[in-house]
PDB file of C-alpha atoms in Angstrom:
ATOM      1  CA  UNK A 177      -1.338  12.605   7.226  1.00 86.00           C
ATOM      2  CA  UNK A 178       1.378  10.368   8.935  1.00 91.00           C
ATOM      3  CA  UNK A 179       2.115   8.754   5.497  1.00 94.00           C
ATOM      4  CA  UNK A 180       2.441  12.114   3.784  1.00 95.00           C
ATOM      5  CA  UNK A 181       5.174  13.568   6.646  1.00 95.00           C
ATOM      6  CA  UNK A 182       6.971  10.123   6.241  1.00 96.00           C
ATOM      7  CA  UNK A 183       7.117  10.482   2.312  1.00 94.00           C
ATOM      8  CA  UNK A 184       8.947  14.001   3.197  1.00 96.00           C
ATOM      9  CA  UNK A 185      11.087  12.234   5.616  1.00 95.00           C
ATOM     10  CA  UNK A 186       9.639  13.950   8.481  1.00 94.00           C
ATOM     11  CA  UNK A 187       9.423  11.353  10.609  1.00 97.00           C
ATOM     12  CA  UNK A 188       9.093  13.202  13.939  1.00 96.00           C
ATOM     13  CA  UNK A 189       5.641  14.664  12.593  1.00 97.00           C
ATOM     14  CA  UNK A 190       4.739  11.153  11.162  1.00 98.00           C
ATOM     15  CA  UNK A 191       5.265   9.447  14.752  1.00 98.00           C
ATOM     16  CA  UNK A 192       2.965  12.249  16.129  1.00 98.00           C
ATOM     17  CA  UNK A 193       0.253  12.002  13.852  1.00 98.00           C
ATOM     18  CA  UNK A 194       0.101   7.971  13.813  1.00 98.00           C
ATOM     19  CA  UNK A 195       0.458   8.137  17.830  1.00 98.00           C
ATOM     20  CA  UNK A 196      -2.924  10.614  17.580  1.00 98.00           C
ATOM     21  CA  UNK A 197      -4.596   8.020  15.274  1.00 97.00           C
ATOM     22  CA  UNK A 198      -3.667   5.316  17.807  1.00 98.00           C
ATOM     23  CA  UNK A 199      -5.372   7.527  20.484  1.00 98.00           C
ATOM     24  CA  UNK A 200      -8.343   7.292  18.265  1.00 98.00           C
ATOM     25  CA  UNK A 201      -8.211   3.495  17.811  1.00 98.00           C
ATOM     26  CA  UNK A 202      -5.818   1.748  20.046  1.00 97.00           C
ATOM     27  CA  UNK A 203      -5.980  -1.510  17.791  1.00 97.00           C
ATOM     28  CA  UNK A 204      -5.278   0.270  14.361  1.00 98.00           C
ATOM     29  CA  UNK A 205      -2.537  -2.179  12.932  1.00 98.00           C
ATOM     30  CA  UNK A 206      -1.725  -0.093  10.073  1.00 98.00           C
ATOM     31  CA  UNK A 207      -1.089   3.049  12.058  1.00 98.00           C
ATOM     32  CA  UNK A 208       1.371   0.604  14.364  1.00 99.00           C
ATOM     33  CA  UNK A 209       3.131  -0.361  11.476  1.00 98.00           C
ATOM     34  CA  UNK A 210       3.372   2.820   9.820  1.00 98.00           C
ATOM     35  CA  UNK A 211       4.786   4.535  13.093  1.00 99.00           C
ATOM     36  CA  UNK A 212       7.050   1.463  13.627  1.00 99.00           C
ATOM     37  CA  UNK A 213       8.522   2.360   9.835  1.00 98.00           C
ATOM     38  CA  UNK A 214       8.723   5.991  10.997  1.00 98.00           C
ATOM     39  CA  UNK A 215      10.623   4.977  14.241  1.00 99.00           C
ATOM     40  CA  UNK A 216      12.826   2.476  12.299  1.00 98.00           C
ATOM     41  CA  UNK A 217      14.012   5.032   9.669  1.00 97.00           C
ATOM     42  CA  UNK A 218      14.744   7.407  12.592  1.00 96.00           C
ATOM     43  CA  UNK A 219      17.141   5.174  13.739  1.00 97.00           C
ATOM     44  CA  UNK A 220      14.812   4.052  16.723  1.00 98.00           C
ATOM     45  CA  UNK A 221      14.940   0.449  16.237  1.00 99.00           C
ATOM     46  CA  UNK A 222      13.760  -0.611  19.611  1.00 98.00           C
ATOM     47  CA  UNK A 223      10.732   1.574  19.660  1.00 99.00           C
ATOM     48  CA  UNK A 224      10.082   0.385  16.078  1.00 99.00           C
ATOM     49  CA  UNK A 225      10.181  -3.396  17.589  1.00 99.00           C
ATOM     50  CA  UNK A 226       7.550  -2.545  19.744  1.00 99.00           C
ATOM     51  CA  UNK A 227       5.281  -1.209  17.096  1.00 99.00           C
ATOM     52  CA  UNK A 228       5.769  -3.935  14.972  1.00 99.00           C
ATOM     53  CA  UNK A 229       5.129  -6.329  17.734  1.00 99.00           C
ATOM     54  CA  UNK A 230       1.996  -4.557  18.469  1.00 99.00           C
ATOM     55  CA  UNK A 231       0.935  -4.845  14.725  1.00 98.00           C
ATOM     56  CA  UNK A 232       1.661  -8.720  15.056  1.00 98.00           C
ATOM     57  CA  UNK A 233      -0.610  -8.892  18.144  1.00 98.00           C
ATOM     58  CA  UNK A 234      -3.362  -7.390  16.165  1.00 98.00           C
ATOM     59  CA  UNK A 235      -3.173  -9.124  12.788  1.00 98.00           C
ATOM     60  CA  UNK A 236      -0.662 -12.077  13.029  1.00 98.00           C
ATOM     61  CA  UNK A 237      -0.561 -12.344   9.324  1.00 97.00           C
ATOM     62  CA  UNK A 238       1.310  -8.820   8.891  1.00 98.00           C
ATOM     63  CA  UNK A 239       3.996 -10.290   6.692  1.00 98.00           C
ATOM     64  CA  UNK A 240       5.823  -6.811   6.769  1.00 98.00           C
ATOM     65  CA  UNK A 241       5.939  -6.490  10.417  1.00 98.00           C
ATOM     66  CA  UNK A 242       7.606  -9.725  10.649  1.00 98.00           C
ATOM     67  CA  UNK A 243      10.137  -8.657   7.875  1.00 98.00           C
ATOM     68  CA  UNK A 244      10.387  -5.036   9.344  1.00 98.00           C
ATOM     69  CA  UNK A 245      11.021  -6.186  13.119  1.00 98.00           C
ATOM     70  CA  UNK A 246      13.385  -8.778  12.005  1.00 98.00           C
ATOM     71  CA  UNK A 247      15.413  -6.018  10.197  1.00 97.00           C
ATOM     72  CA  UNK A 248      15.380  -3.865  13.248  1.00 98.00           C
ATOM     73  CA  UNK A 249      16.407  -6.828  15.482  1.00 98.00           C
ATOM     74  CA  UNK A 250      19.375  -7.542  12.966  1.00 97.00           C
ATOM     75  CA  UNK A 251      20.464  -3.975  13.302  1.00 96.00           C
ATOM     76  CA  UNK A 252      20.454  -4.433  16.978  1.00 98.00           C
ATOM     77  CA  UNK A 253      22.743  -7.402  16.762  1.00 96.00           C
ATOM     78  CA  UNK A 254      19.788  -9.662  17.764  1.00 98.00           C
ATOM     79  CA  UNK A 255      20.318 -12.305  14.973  1.00 97.00           C
ATOM     80  CA  UNK A 256      18.370 -15.220  16.439  1.00 97.00           C
ATOM     81  CA  UNK A 257      15.338 -13.130  16.858  1.00 98.00           C
ATOM     82  CA  UNK A 258      15.894 -11.467  13.650  1.00 98.00           C
ATOM     83  CA  UNK A 259      16.026 -15.090  11.887  1.00 98.00           C
ATOM     84  CA  UNK A 260      12.923 -16.075  13.532  1.00 98.00           C
ATOM     85  CA  UNK A 261      11.079 -13.132  12.173  1.00 98.00           C
ATOM     86  CA  UNK A 262      12.579 -13.676   8.762  1.00 98.00           C
ATOM     87  CA  UNK A 263      11.360 -17.079   8.560  1.00 98.00           C
ATOM     88  CA  UNK A 264       7.823 -16.399   9.712  1.00 98.00           C
ATOM     89  CA  UNK A 265       7.635 -13.530   6.896  1.00 98.00           C
ATOM     90  CA  UNK A 266       9.032 -16.686   4.445  1.00 97.00           C
ATOM     91  CA  UNK A 267       6.357 -18.969   5.852  1.00 97.00           C
ATOM     92  CA  UNK A 268       3.841 -15.834   4.704  1.00 97.00           C
ATOM     93  CA  UNK A 269       5.277 -16.003   1.098  1.00 96.00           C
ATOM     94  CA  UNK A 270       7.763 -13.098   1.791  1.00 95.00           C
ATOM     95  CA  UNK A 271      11.391 -14.629   1.726  1.00 96.00           C
ATOM     96  CA  UNK A 272      13.476 -11.694   0.298  1.00 96.00           C
ATOM     97  CA  UNK A 273      14.871 -10.565   3.928  1.00 95.00           C
ATOM     98  CA  UNK A 274      15.534 -14.396   4.921  1.00 96.00           C
ATOM     99  CA  UNK A 275      17.425 -15.035   1.687  1.00 96.00           C
ATOM    100  CA  UNK A 276      19.552 -11.856   1.934  1.00 95.00           C
ATOM    101  CA  UNK A 277      20.130 -12.784   5.731  1.00 96.00           C
ATOM    102  CA  UNK A 278      20.948 -16.089   4.667  1.00 96.00           C
ATOM    103  CA  UNK A 279      23.558 -14.853   2.005  1.00 96.00           C
ATOM    104  CA  UNK A 280      25.359 -12.581   4.684  1.00 93.00           C
ATOM    105  CA  UNK A 281      25.801 -15.655   7.060  1.00 92.00           C
ATOM    106  CA  UNK A 282      23.371 -14.064   9.514  1.00 92.00           C
ATOM    107  CA  UNK A 283      20.846 -16.898   9.217  1.00 95.00           C
ATOM    108  CA  UNK A 284      21.443 -20.251   8.565  1.00 86.00           C
TER     109      UNK A 284
END
């Protein structure tokens, strides 16, 4: 249901549903990344970073979590952390964010 709310841009309800899923299974990486996306779309980048970090702790190969966390760090003017995440995502074969950050002189 959380994804359905997200698709309707009702991020508060999406966050609530993903939070309920995490009460049932606190190691559900998909719920963490989706709740992180909802937080990000709601403009709460710090909360999104927490959820992306939890996703990575559960699944260190979650490339989207690195990329999305990097975007949030960038939006919070934490370029060094953003670049580290973009590089990790690129190491996992997702380089779009790193290339874009390099073009914008955020990362070298």
